[in-house]
Short mmCIF file of C-alpha atoms and ligand atoms in Angstrom, two decimals:
data_model
loop_
_atom_site.label_atom_id
_atom_site.label_comp_id
_atom_site.label_asym_id
_atom_site.label_seq_id
_atom_site.Cartn_x
_atom_site.Cartn_y
_atom_site.Cartn_z
CA UNK A 1 0.00 0.00 0.00
CA UNK A 2 1.27 3.51 -0.76
CA UNK A 3 1.47 6.22 1.89
CA UNK A 4 -1.37 8.05 0.18
CA UNK A 5 -3.61 4.95 0.41
CA UNK A 6 -2.67 4.44 4.05
CA UNK A 7 -3.49 8.07 4.90
CA UNK A 8 -6.77 7.92 2.97
CA UNK A 9 -7.88 4.90 5.01
CA UNK A 10 -6.71 6.23 8.40
CA UNK A 11 -8.90 8.10 10.86
CA UNK A 12 -6.61 8.26 13.88
CA UNK A 13 -3.14 9.18 12.70
CA UNK A 14 -0.45 10.02 15.24
CA UNK A 15 2.80 11.60 14.09
CA UNK A 16 5.96 11.00 16.11
CA UNK A 17 8.79 13.27 15.03
CA UNK A 18 12.27 14.50 15.83
CA UNK A 19 14.84 17.05 14.74
CA UNK A 20 14.69 15.90 11.08
CA UNK A 21 11.16 17.36 10.82
CA UNK A 22 12.61 20.86 11.17
CA UNK A 23 15.75 20.60 9.01
CA UNK A 24 13.71 21.73 5.99
CA UNK A 25 12.94 24.86 8.03
CA UNK A 26 16.68 25.49 8.28
CA UNK A 27 17.21 24.16 11.83
CA UNK A 28 20.10 21.67 12.00
CA UNK A 29 19.45 18.30 13.66
CA UNK A 30 21.95 16.63 15.97
CA UNK A 31 23.23 13.53 14.21
CA UNK A 32 23.15 14.14 10.43
CA UNK A 33 26.28 15.02 8.41
CA UNK A 34 25.71 18.74 8.96
CA UNK A 35 24.14 18.21 12.39
CA UNK A 36 25.26 19.87 15.59
CA UNK A 37 27.15 16.81 16.84
CA UNK A 38 29.50 16.86 13.84
CA UNK A 39 30.56 20.44 14.60
CA UNK A 40 33.60 20.87 16.80
CA UNK A 41 33.17 22.26 20.29
CA UNK A 42 35.56 22.18 23.26
CA UNK A 43 32.73 20.62 25.26
CA UNK A 44 30.38 18.20 23.44
CA UNK A 45 26.80 19.47 22.88
CA UNK A 46 25.29 16.66 24.96
CA UNK A 47 27.36 17.91 27.92
CA UNK A 48 26.52 21.57 27.29
CA UNK A 49 22.83 20.66 27.14
CA UNK A 50 22.89 18.77 30.43
CA UNK A 51 21.31 19.82 33.68
CA UNK A 52 24.66 19.61 35.49
CA UNK A 53 26.25 21.99 32.99
CA UNK A 54 23.32 24.43 33.20
CA UNK A 55 23.80 24.84 36.95
CA UNK A 56 27.61 24.69 37.01
CA UNK A 57 28.45 26.70 33.85
CA UNK A 58 25.35 28.85 33.37
CA UNK A 59 27.00 31.57 31.26
CA UNK A 60 28.61 29.02 28.90
CA UNK A 61 25.31 27.12 28.68
CA UNK A 62 23.48 30.27 27.62
CA UNK A 63 26.15 31.23 25.10
CA UNK A 64 25.69 27.88 23.32
CA UNK A 65 21.91 27.78 23.80
CA UNK A 66 21.39 31.27 22.42
CA UNK A 67 23.69 30.58 19.50
CA UNK A 68 22.39 27.13 18.48
CA UNK A 69 19.03 26.37 20.07
CA UNK A 70 17.00 29.55 19.51
CA UNK A 71 16.06 29.57 15.80
CA UNK A 72 13.51 32.35 16.20
CA UNK A 73 13.38 33.28 12.52
CA UNK A 74 12.53 29.72 11.36
CA UNK A 75 9.04 29.06 10.01
CA UNK A 76 6.99 25.87 9.53
CA UNK A 77 7.70 23.76 6.45
CA UNK A 78 5.40 21.57 4.35
CA UNK A 79 5.48 18.74 6.93
CA UNK A 80 4.35 20.95 9.84
CA UNK A 81 1.63 22.50 7.67
CA UNK A 82 0.24 19.21 6.32
CA UNK A 83 0.00 17.71 9.82
CA UNK A 84 -1.92 20.76 11.04
CA UNK A 85 -4.29 20.40 8.06
CA UNK A 86 -4.88 16.70 8.81
CA UNK A 87 -5.76 17.58 12.39
CA UNK A 88 -8.27 20.19 11.17
CA UNK A 89 -9.67 17.61 8.74
CA UNK A 90 -10.26 15.20 11.66
CA UNK A 91 -7.74 12.60 10.47
CA UNK A 92 -4.91 13.23 12.92
CA UNK A 93 -5.20 12.73 16.69
CA UNK A 94 -1.94 14.25 17.84
CA UNK A 95 1.65 15.17 17.12
CA UNK A 96 4.22 13.80 19.53
CA UNK A 97 7.50 15.63 19.08
CA UNK A 98 10.99 15.53 20.50
CA UNK A 99 11.53 19.02 19.08
CA UNK A 100 11.62 22.14 21.18
CA UNK A 101 11.20 24.71 18.40
CA UNK A 102 7.40 25.21 18.55
CA UNK A 103 6.99 24.94 14.76
CA UNK A 104 4.04 22.52 14.92
CA UNK A 105 2.03 25.06 16.90
CA UNK A 106 3.21 27.83 14.58
CA UNK A 107 1.72 25.81 11.70
CA UNK A 108 -1.61 25.53 13.54
CA UNK A 109 -1.42 22.12 15.25
CA UNK A 110 -3.41 22.09 18.49
CA UNK A 111 -2.71 18.75 20.16
CA UNK A 112 1.08 18.63 20.39
CA UNK A 113 2.94 16.64 23.03
CA UNK A 114 6.34 18.24 23.40
CA UNK A 115 8.33 15.50 25.09
CA UNK A 116 11.43 17.65 25.48
CA UNK A 117 9.71 20.93 26.32
CA UNK A 118 9.84 24.20 24.41
CA UNK A 119 12.19 27.10 23.86
CA UNK A 120 9.10 29.31 24.00
CA UNK A 121 8.60 28.75 27.72
CA UNK A 122 11.22 29.99 30.16
CA UNK A 123 10.63 30.39 33.84
CA UNK A 124 12.22 31.91 36.90
CA UNK A 125 13.55 29.26 39.25
CA UNK A 126 12.77 31.52 42.23
CA UNK A 127 9.25 32.90 41.58
CA UNK A 128 8.00 30.89 38.57
CA UNK A 129 7.35 33.92 36.32
CA UNK A 130 7.40 33.00 32.61
CA UNK A 131 9.48 34.65 29.90
CA UNK A 132 9.42 34.42 26.09
CA UNK A 133 12.15 33.00 23.87
CA UNK A 134 12.62 36.54 22.56
CA UNK A 135 13.51 37.69 26.07
CA UNK A 136 16.18 34.97 26.32
CA UNK A 137 17.54 35.79 22.86
CA UNK A 138 17.83 39.48 23.66
CA UNK A 139 19.20 39.22 27.20
CA UNK A 140 22.93 39.42 27.56
CA UNK A 141 24.87 36.68 29.37
CA UNK A 142 22.70 34.94 32.00
CA UNK A 143 19.00 35.94 31.93
CA UNK A 144 17.52 36.92 35.27
CA UNK A 145 13.97 37.58 36.41
CA UNK A 146 12.70 40.93 37.69
CA UNK A 147 12.85 39.28 41.15
CA UNK A 148 16.54 38.49 40.63
CA UNK A 149 16.07 34.73 40.19
CA UNK A 150 17.78 32.67 37.50
CA UNK A 151 15.68 31.92 34.40
CA UNK A 152 15.71 28.39 32.98
CA UNK A 153 14.35 27.27 29.62
CA UNK A 154 11.48 24.78 29.99
CA UNK A 155 13.37 22.23 27.94
CA UNK A 156 14.30 18.78 29.17
CA UNK A 157 18.07 18.84 29.54
CA UNK A 158 20.14 15.66 29.56
CA UNK A 159 19.82 14.20 33.05
CA UNK A 160 16.30 15.56 33.61
CA UNK A 161 12.98 13.68 33.67
CA UNK A 162 10.27 14.05 31.06
CA UNK A 163 7.06 15.70 32.25
CA UNK A 164 4.71 12.94 33.48
CA UNK A 165 1.47 14.39 32.06
CA UNK A 166 3.04 14.98 28.65
CA UNK A 167 4.32 11.40 28.60
CA UNK A 168 0.90 10.06 29.59
CA UNK A 169 -0.88 12.04 26.87
CA UNK A 170 1.66 11.00 24.24
CA UNK A 171 1.47 7.31 25.13
CA UNK A 172 -2.34 7.33 25.18
CA UNK A 173 -2.40 8.94 21.74
CA UNK A 174 0.12 6.47 20.30
CA UNK A 175 -1.72 3.50 21.84
CA UNK A 176 -5.04 4.59 20.30
CA UNK A 177 -3.70 5.41 16.80
CA UNK A 178 -4.63 3.41 13.71
CA UNK A 179 -1.55 4.74 11.89
CA UNK A 180 1.71 5.91 13.42
CA UNK A 181 4.06 7.96 11.27
CA UNK A 182 7.58 8.13 12.69
CA UNK A 183 9.71 10.74 10.96
CA UNK A 184 12.93 12.72 11.20
CA UNK A 185 14.35 10.95 14.20
CA UNK A 186 17.38 8.71 14.64
CA UNK A 187 15.44 6.98 17.46
CA UNK A 188 18.47 7.10 19.74
CA UNK A 189 17.29 9.46 22.51
CA UNK A 190 15.54 7.53 25.29
CA UNK A 191 13.01 7.26 26.77
CA UNK A 192 11.31 9.06 23.82
CA UNK A 193 12.53 6.56 21.21
CA UNK A 194 10.86 3.70 23.12
CA UNK A 195 7.41 5.30 22.84
CA UNK A 196 6.90 3.69 19.44
CA UNK A 197 6.56 0.33 21.25
CA UNK A 198 3.13 1.44 22.54
CA UNK A 199 1.64 1.46 19.04
CA UNK A 200 -1.05 -1.23 18.52
CA UNK A 201 -2.57 -0.01 15.25
CA UNK A 202 -2.36 -1.19 11.67
CA UNK A 203 0.18 0.92 9.78
CA UNK A 204 3.60 1.82 11.14
CA UNK A 205 5.22 4.21 8.66
CA UNK A 206 8.77 5.53 8.82
CA UNK A 207 9.93 8.60 6.88
CA UNK A 208 13.58 9.28 7.61
CA UNK A 209 16.53 10.28 5.45
CA UNK A 210 18.85 7.74 7.09
CA UNK A 211 18.18 4.19 8.25
CA UNK A 212 16.93 3.70 11.83
CA UNK A 213 16.60 0.73 14.22
CA UNK A 214 12.86 0.71 13.38
CA UNK A 215 13.16 0.14 9.62
CA UNK A 216 12.67 -3.65 9.80
CA UNK A 217 9.46 -3.36 11.86
CA UNK A 218 7.53 -0.93 9.62
CA UNK A 219 4.84 -1.59 7.04
CA UNK A 220 6.29 1.23 4.93
CA UNK A 221 9.76 2.81 5.02
CA UNK A 222 10.60 5.93 3.00
CA UNK A 223 14.20 7.17 3.12
CA UNK A 224 13.20 10.61 1.89
CA UNK A 225 12.70 14.12 3.19
CA UNK A 226 9.60 14.33 5.35
CA UNK A 227 8.56 17.79 4.10
CA UNK A 228 8.78 16.67 0.49
CA UNK A 229 6.84 13.45 1.19
CA UNK A 230 4.03 15.02 3.24
CA UNK A 231 3.90 18.08 1.00
CA UNK A 232 2.80 15.86 -1.91
CA UNK A 233 -0.17 14.38 -0.04
CA UNK A 234 -3.70 15.81 0.07
CA UNK A 235 -4.78 17.93 3.03
CA UNK A 236 -8.26 16.31 3.10
CA UNK A 237 -9.77 19.75 3.65
CA UNK A 238 -12.43 20.50 1.01
CA UNK A 239 -11.40 24.13 0.61
CA UNK A 240 -7.63 23.54 0.58
CA UNK A 241 -7.06 20.84 -2.04
P1 LIG B 301 18.72 13.30 15.44
O1 LIG B 301 19.56 14.47 15.05
O2 LIG B 301 19.33 12.26 16.29
O3 LIG B 301 18.22 12.55 14.11
C1 LIG B 301 17.60 13.25 13.08
C2 LIG B 301 17.19 12.23 12.03
O4 LIG B 301 16.40 12.91 11.08
C3 LIG B 301 18.37 11.60 11.29
O5 LIG B 301 18.22 10.19 11.30
C4 LIG B 301 18.24 12.15 9.86
O6 LIG B 301 18.52 11.18 8.89
C5 LIG B 301 16.80 12.53 9.78
N1 LIG B 301 16.51 13.69 8.94
C6 LIG B 301 17.14 14.88 8.88
N2 LIG B 301 16.51 15.71 8.04
C7 LIG B 301 15.45 15.02 7.54
C8 LIG B 301 14.40 15.33 6.63
N3 LIG B 301 14.31 16.51 6.04
N4 LIG B 301 13.47 14.36 6.38
C9 LIG B 301 13.54 13.13 6.94
N5 LIG B 301 14.51 12.79 7.81
C10 LIG B 301 15.45 13.73 8.11
O7 LIG B 301 17.37 13.86 16.05
P2 LIG B 301 16.41 13.25 17.15
O8 LIG B 301 16.25 11.78 16.95
O9 LIG B 301 15.21 14.10 17.15
O10 LIG B 301 17.20 13.43 18.53
C11 LIG B 301 17.86 14.65 18.85
C12 LIG B 301 17.36 15.35 20.10
O11 LIG B 301 17.66 16.75 20.08
C13 LIG B 301 15.86 15.34 20.18
O12 LIG B 301 15.46 15.51 21.49
C14 LIG B 301 15.55 16.56 19.35
O13 LIG B 301 14.27 17.02 19.38
C15 LIG B 301 16.55 17.58 19.86
N6 LIG B 301 16.77 18.59 18.82
C16 LIG B 301 15.70 19.39 18.52
C17 LIG B 301 15.78 20.31 17.49
C18 LIG B 301 14.57 21.15 17.18
O14 LIG B 301 13.76 21.42 18.08
N7 LIG B 301 14.35 21.53 15.92
C19 LIG B 301 16.98 20.44 16.75
C20 LIG B 301 18.07 19.61 17.10
C21 LIG B 301 17.93 18.67 18.14
#
């Protein structure tokens, strides 16, 4: 069966994505050829993005974070837009994402489980006041709250736990899906990568440029660009064909 036929027959699609979903919006992923992990840093990115590093080297953390993790000028690509259309058309239950860039919501998606948090939420560790990503981008050195407290991005750093309610919602969506599309993820970051195991539906589809550990278990594997693949499919909205 082609992807188009699968999508046509599905009523409860869940999309599970990673950094590769946003590369066509100009945001580098971590593990591709031109990904962040192939660039040379004195301290590896997985260390700089750890909770320990945030608290022990806050200024260095923010220098890296501001430089590499705040793509505020990026906009949704064809993949983000098509998923939002499928949700409006009543075909898609939810997007579960490992991304922190907020591009699914920018495209109009409503039910988005952000497993690793969002750059768009930042909060004071002392009083809990929230700040925008713009505030973090424009602050110099270490951003502080009006109360003097340290501001932390609401992203899950290495060494931190995923939010329990977000995990529950994501797993319930995946477990009730008839089709699960896994895309743009190397499936190497746990526990998120293990979420796919909760799928009980009919069609497990993988759209990823490179091979992944899931390839052998899928009903359809497309080693292509997710924006190009989804962009070709119908939106299933009568006024937007
Ligand atoms: P990853 O970098 O480990 O893997 C990305 C995968 O996407 C690769 O296998 C690559 O082949 C594939 N890919 C790249 N561009 C693609 C495209 N256009 N179409 C299809 N496939 C494409 O990413 P990961 O598995 O998501 O794990 C990295 C962690 O870092 C995650 O938590 C991730 O969300 C986070 N991260 C987030 C962003 C973001 O928010 N945009 C960016 C970088 C990293």
